[in-house]
Short mmCIF file of C-alpha atoms in Angstrom, two decimals:
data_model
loop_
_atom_site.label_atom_id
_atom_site.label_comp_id
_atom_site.label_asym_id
_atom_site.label_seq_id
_atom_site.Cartn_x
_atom_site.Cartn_y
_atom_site.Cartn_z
CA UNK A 1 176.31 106.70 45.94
CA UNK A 2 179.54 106.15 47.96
CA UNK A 3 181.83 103.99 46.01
CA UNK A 4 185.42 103.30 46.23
CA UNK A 5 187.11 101.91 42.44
CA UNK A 6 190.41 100.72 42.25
CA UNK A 7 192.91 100.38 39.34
CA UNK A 8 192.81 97.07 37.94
CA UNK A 9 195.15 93.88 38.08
CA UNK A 10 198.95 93.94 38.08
CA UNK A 11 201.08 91.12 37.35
CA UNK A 12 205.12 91.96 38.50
CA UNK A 13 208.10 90.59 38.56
CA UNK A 14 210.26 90.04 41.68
CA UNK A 15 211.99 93.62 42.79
CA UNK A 16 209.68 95.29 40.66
CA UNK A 17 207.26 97.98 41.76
CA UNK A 18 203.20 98.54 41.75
CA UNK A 19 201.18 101.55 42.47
CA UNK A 20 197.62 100.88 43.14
CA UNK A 21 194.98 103.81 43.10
CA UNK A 22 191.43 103.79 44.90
CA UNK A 23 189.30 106.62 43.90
CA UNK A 24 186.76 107.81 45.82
CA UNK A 25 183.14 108.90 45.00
CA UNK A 26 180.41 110.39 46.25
CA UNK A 27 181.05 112.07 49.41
CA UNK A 28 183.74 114.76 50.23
CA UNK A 29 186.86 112.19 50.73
CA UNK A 30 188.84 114.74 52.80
CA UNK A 31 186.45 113.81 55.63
CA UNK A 32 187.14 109.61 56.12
CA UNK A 33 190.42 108.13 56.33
CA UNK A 34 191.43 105.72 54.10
CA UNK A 35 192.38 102.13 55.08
CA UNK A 36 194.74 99.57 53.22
CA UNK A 37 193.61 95.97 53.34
CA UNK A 38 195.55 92.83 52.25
CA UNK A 39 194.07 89.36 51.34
CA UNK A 40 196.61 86.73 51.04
CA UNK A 41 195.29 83.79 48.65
CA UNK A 42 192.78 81.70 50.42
CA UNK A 43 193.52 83.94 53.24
CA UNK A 44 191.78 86.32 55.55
CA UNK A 45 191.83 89.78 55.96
CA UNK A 46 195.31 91.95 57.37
CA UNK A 47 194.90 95.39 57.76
CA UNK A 48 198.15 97.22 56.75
CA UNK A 49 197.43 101.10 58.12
CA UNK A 50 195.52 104.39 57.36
CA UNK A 51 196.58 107.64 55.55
CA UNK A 52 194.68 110.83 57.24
CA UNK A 53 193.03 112.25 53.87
CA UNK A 54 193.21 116.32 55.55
CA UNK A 55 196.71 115.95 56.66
CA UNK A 56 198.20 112.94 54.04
CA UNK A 57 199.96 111.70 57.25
CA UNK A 58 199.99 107.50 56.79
CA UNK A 59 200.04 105.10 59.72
CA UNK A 60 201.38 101.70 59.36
CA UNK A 61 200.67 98.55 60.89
CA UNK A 62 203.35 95.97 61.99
CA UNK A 63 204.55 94.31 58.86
CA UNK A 64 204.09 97.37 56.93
CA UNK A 65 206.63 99.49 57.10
CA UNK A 66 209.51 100.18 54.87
CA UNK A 67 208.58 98.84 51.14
CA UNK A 68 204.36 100.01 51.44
CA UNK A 69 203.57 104.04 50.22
CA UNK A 70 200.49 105.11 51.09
CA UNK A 71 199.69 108.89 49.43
CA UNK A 72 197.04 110.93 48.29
CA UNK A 73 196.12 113.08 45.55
CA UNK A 74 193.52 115.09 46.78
CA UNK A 75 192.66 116.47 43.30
CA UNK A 76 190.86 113.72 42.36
CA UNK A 77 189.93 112.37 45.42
CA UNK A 78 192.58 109.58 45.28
CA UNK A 79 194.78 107.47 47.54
CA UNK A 80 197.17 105.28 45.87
CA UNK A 81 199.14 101.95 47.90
CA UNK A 82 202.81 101.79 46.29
CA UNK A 83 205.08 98.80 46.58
CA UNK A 84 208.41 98.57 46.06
CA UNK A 85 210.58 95.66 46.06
CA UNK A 86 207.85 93.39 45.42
CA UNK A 87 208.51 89.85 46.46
CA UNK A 88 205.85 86.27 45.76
CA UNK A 89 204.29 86.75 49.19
CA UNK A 90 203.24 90.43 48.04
CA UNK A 91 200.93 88.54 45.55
CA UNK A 92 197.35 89.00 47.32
CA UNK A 93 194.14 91.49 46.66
CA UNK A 94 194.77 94.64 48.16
CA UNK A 95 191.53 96.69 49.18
CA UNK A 96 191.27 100.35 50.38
CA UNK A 97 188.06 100.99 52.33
CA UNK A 98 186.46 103.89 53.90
CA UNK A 99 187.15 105.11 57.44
CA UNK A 100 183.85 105.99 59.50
CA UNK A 101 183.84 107.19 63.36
CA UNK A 102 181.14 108.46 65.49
CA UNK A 103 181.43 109.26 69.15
CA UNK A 104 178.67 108.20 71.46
CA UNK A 105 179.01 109.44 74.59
CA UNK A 106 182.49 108.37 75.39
CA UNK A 107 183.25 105.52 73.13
CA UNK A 108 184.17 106.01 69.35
CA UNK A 109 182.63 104.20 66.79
CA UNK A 110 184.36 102.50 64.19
CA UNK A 111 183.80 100.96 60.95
CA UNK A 112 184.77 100.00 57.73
CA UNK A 113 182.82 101.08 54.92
CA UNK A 114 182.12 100.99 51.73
CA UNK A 115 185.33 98.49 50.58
CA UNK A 116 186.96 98.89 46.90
CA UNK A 117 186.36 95.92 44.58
CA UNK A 118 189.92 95.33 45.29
CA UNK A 119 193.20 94.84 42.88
CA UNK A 120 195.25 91.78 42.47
CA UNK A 121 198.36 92.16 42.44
CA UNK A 122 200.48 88.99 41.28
CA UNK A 123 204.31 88.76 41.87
CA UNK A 124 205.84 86.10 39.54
CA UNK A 125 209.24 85.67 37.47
CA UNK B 1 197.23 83.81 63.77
CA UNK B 2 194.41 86.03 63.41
CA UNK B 3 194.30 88.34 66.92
CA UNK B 4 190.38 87.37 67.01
CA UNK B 5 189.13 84.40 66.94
CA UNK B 6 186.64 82.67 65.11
CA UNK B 7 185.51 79.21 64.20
CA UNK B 8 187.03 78.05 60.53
CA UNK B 9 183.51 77.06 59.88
CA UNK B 10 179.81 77.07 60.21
CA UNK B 11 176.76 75.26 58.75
CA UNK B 12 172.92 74.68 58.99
CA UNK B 13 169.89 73.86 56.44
CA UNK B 14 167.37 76.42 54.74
CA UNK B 15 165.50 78.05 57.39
CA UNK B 16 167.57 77.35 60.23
CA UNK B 17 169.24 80.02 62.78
CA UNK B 18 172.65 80.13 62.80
CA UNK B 19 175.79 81.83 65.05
CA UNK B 20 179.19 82.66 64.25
CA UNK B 21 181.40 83.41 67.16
CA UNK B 22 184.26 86.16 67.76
CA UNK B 23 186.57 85.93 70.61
CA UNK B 24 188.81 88.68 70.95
CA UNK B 25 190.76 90.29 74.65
CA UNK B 26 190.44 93.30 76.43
CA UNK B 27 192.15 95.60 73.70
CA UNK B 28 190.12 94.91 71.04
CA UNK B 29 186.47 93.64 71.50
CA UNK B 30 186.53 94.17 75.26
CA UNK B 31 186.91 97.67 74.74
CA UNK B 32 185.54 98.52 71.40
CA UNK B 33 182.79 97.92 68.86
CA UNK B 34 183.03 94.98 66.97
CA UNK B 35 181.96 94.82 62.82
CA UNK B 36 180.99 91.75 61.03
CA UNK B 37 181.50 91.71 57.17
CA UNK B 38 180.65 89.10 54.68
CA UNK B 39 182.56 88.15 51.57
CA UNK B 40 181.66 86.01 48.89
CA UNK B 41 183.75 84.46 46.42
CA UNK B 42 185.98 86.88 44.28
CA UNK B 43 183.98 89.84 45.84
CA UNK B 44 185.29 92.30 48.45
CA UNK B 45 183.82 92.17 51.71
CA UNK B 46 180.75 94.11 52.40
CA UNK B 47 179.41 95.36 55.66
CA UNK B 48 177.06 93.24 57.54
CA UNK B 49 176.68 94.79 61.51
CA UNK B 50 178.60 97.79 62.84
CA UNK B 51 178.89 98.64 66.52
CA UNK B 52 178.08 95.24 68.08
CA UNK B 53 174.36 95.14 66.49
CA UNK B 54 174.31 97.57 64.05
CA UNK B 55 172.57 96.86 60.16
CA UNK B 56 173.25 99.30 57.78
CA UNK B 57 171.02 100.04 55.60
CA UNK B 58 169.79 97.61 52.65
CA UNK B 59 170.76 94.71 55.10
CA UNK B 60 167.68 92.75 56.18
CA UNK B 61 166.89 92.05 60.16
CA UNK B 62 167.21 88.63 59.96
CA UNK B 63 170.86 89.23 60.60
CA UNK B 64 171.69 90.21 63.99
CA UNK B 65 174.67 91.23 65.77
CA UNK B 66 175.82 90.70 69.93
CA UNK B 67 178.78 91.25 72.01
CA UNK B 68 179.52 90.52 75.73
CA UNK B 69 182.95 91.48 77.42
CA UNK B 70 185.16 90.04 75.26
CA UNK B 71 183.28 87.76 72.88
CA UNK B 72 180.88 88.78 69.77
CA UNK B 73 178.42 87.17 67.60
CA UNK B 74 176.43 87.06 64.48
CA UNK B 75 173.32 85.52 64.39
CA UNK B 76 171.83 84.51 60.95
CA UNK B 77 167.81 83.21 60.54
CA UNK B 78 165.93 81.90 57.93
CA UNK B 79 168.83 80.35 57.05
CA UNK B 80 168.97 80.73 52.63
CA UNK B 81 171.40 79.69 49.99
CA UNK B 82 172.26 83.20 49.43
CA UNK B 83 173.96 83.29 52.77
CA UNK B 84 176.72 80.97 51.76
CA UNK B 85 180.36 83.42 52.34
CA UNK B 86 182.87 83.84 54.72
CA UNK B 87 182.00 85.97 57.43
CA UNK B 88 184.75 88.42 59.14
CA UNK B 89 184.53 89.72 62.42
CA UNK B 90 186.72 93.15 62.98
CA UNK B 91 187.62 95.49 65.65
CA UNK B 92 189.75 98.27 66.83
CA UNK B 93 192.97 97.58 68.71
CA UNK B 94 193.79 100.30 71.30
CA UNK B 95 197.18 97.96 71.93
CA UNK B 96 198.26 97.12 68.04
CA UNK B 97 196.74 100.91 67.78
CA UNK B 98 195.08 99.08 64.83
CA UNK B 99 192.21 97.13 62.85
CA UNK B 100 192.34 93.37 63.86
CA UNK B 101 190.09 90.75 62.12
CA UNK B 102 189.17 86.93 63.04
CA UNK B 103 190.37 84.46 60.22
CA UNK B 104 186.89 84.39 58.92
CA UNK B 105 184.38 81.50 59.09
CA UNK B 106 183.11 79.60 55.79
CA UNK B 107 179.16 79.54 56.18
CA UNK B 108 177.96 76.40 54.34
CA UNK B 109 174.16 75.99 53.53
CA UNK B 110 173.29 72.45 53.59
#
């Protein structure tokens, strides 16, 4: 079946670094994009870009850019979120999640689907 | 801020129907799909409804999905502890060129 896993929890300190991988199962995973999702603590959900898996060519949302990586190793059908610099309000679950789009007649389709179990990532001194 | 809006809460009694709303503008929801996911505690969200009214499949039909112009809902029946989660709403944002969710909306079984 589809599945997304993700590398486990990370706990950082200030100015450090994380690299988080999400690998992909169960369908060819040049095909989807891959999406970046942040969940602050008690918070909702903040989408922070896309990485085109055929190309490796990342988009970032507002907020986003700068200190957030988003690459690929194709390999083993992998996309890893790197961030550098890491400050406290980094500390949230970060989830990658499948890209889907369909075009019916002249509107495209889009969804999010399946999700990774997500990784926590805690910045703390 | 969340860019769509939904209500911080919701809540009814076993059996009961139930709506969550979604408000969104003209770039998102007025001119796209809208998604609903549901996420309960320490679990990543899963997908509920895709393009407006859309189940995937495994997810039963007494979840149901609506949008008109700018505004979308989710519509939950038979009402059953298991349905306790937040509940996201999501679309596409041809302005933020983006993925914009509501804040999410705690469903409490009574």
């Amino acid at each position: 079946q589809v599945q997304l896993v993700q590398s486990g929890s990370e706990l950082k300190k200030p100015g450090a670094s994380v690299k988080i991988s999400c690998k992909a199962s169960g369908y060819t995973f040049s095909t989807y994009t891959m999406n970046w999702v942040r969940q602050a603590p008690g918070q909702g959900l903040e989408w922070m870009g896309w990485i085109n898996t055929n190309t490796g060519n990342p988009t970032y949302a507002q907020g986003f850019t700068g200190r957030f990586v988003f690459s690929l190793d194709t390999s083993v059908s992998t996309a890893y979120l790197q961030i550098s610099s890491l400050k406290a309000e980094d500390t949230a679950v970060y989830y990658c999640a499948r890209g889907l789009s369909v075009w019916v007649g002249e509107l495209e389709v889009k969804w999010l689907d399946p999700w990774g179990q997500g990784t926590l990532v805690t910045v703390s001194s | 801020q969340s860019v769509l809006t939904q209500p911080p809460s919701a809540s009814g009694t076993p059996g009961q129907r139930v709506t969550i709303s979604c408000s969104g503008s003209s770039s998102n929801i007025g001119s796209n799909t809208v998604n609903w996911y549901h996420q309960l505690p320490q679990t990543a969200p899963k997908l509920l409804i895709y393009s407006n009214n859309q189940r995937p499949s495994g997810v039963p039909d007494r979840l149901s999905g609506s949008k008109s112009g700018t505004s979308a809902s989710l519509a939950i029946s038979g009402l059953q502890s298991e349905h306790e989660a937040d509940y996201y709403c999501a679309a596409w944002d041809d302005s933020l060129n983006g993925w914009v969710f509501g804040g999410g909306t705690k469903l409490t079984v009574l």
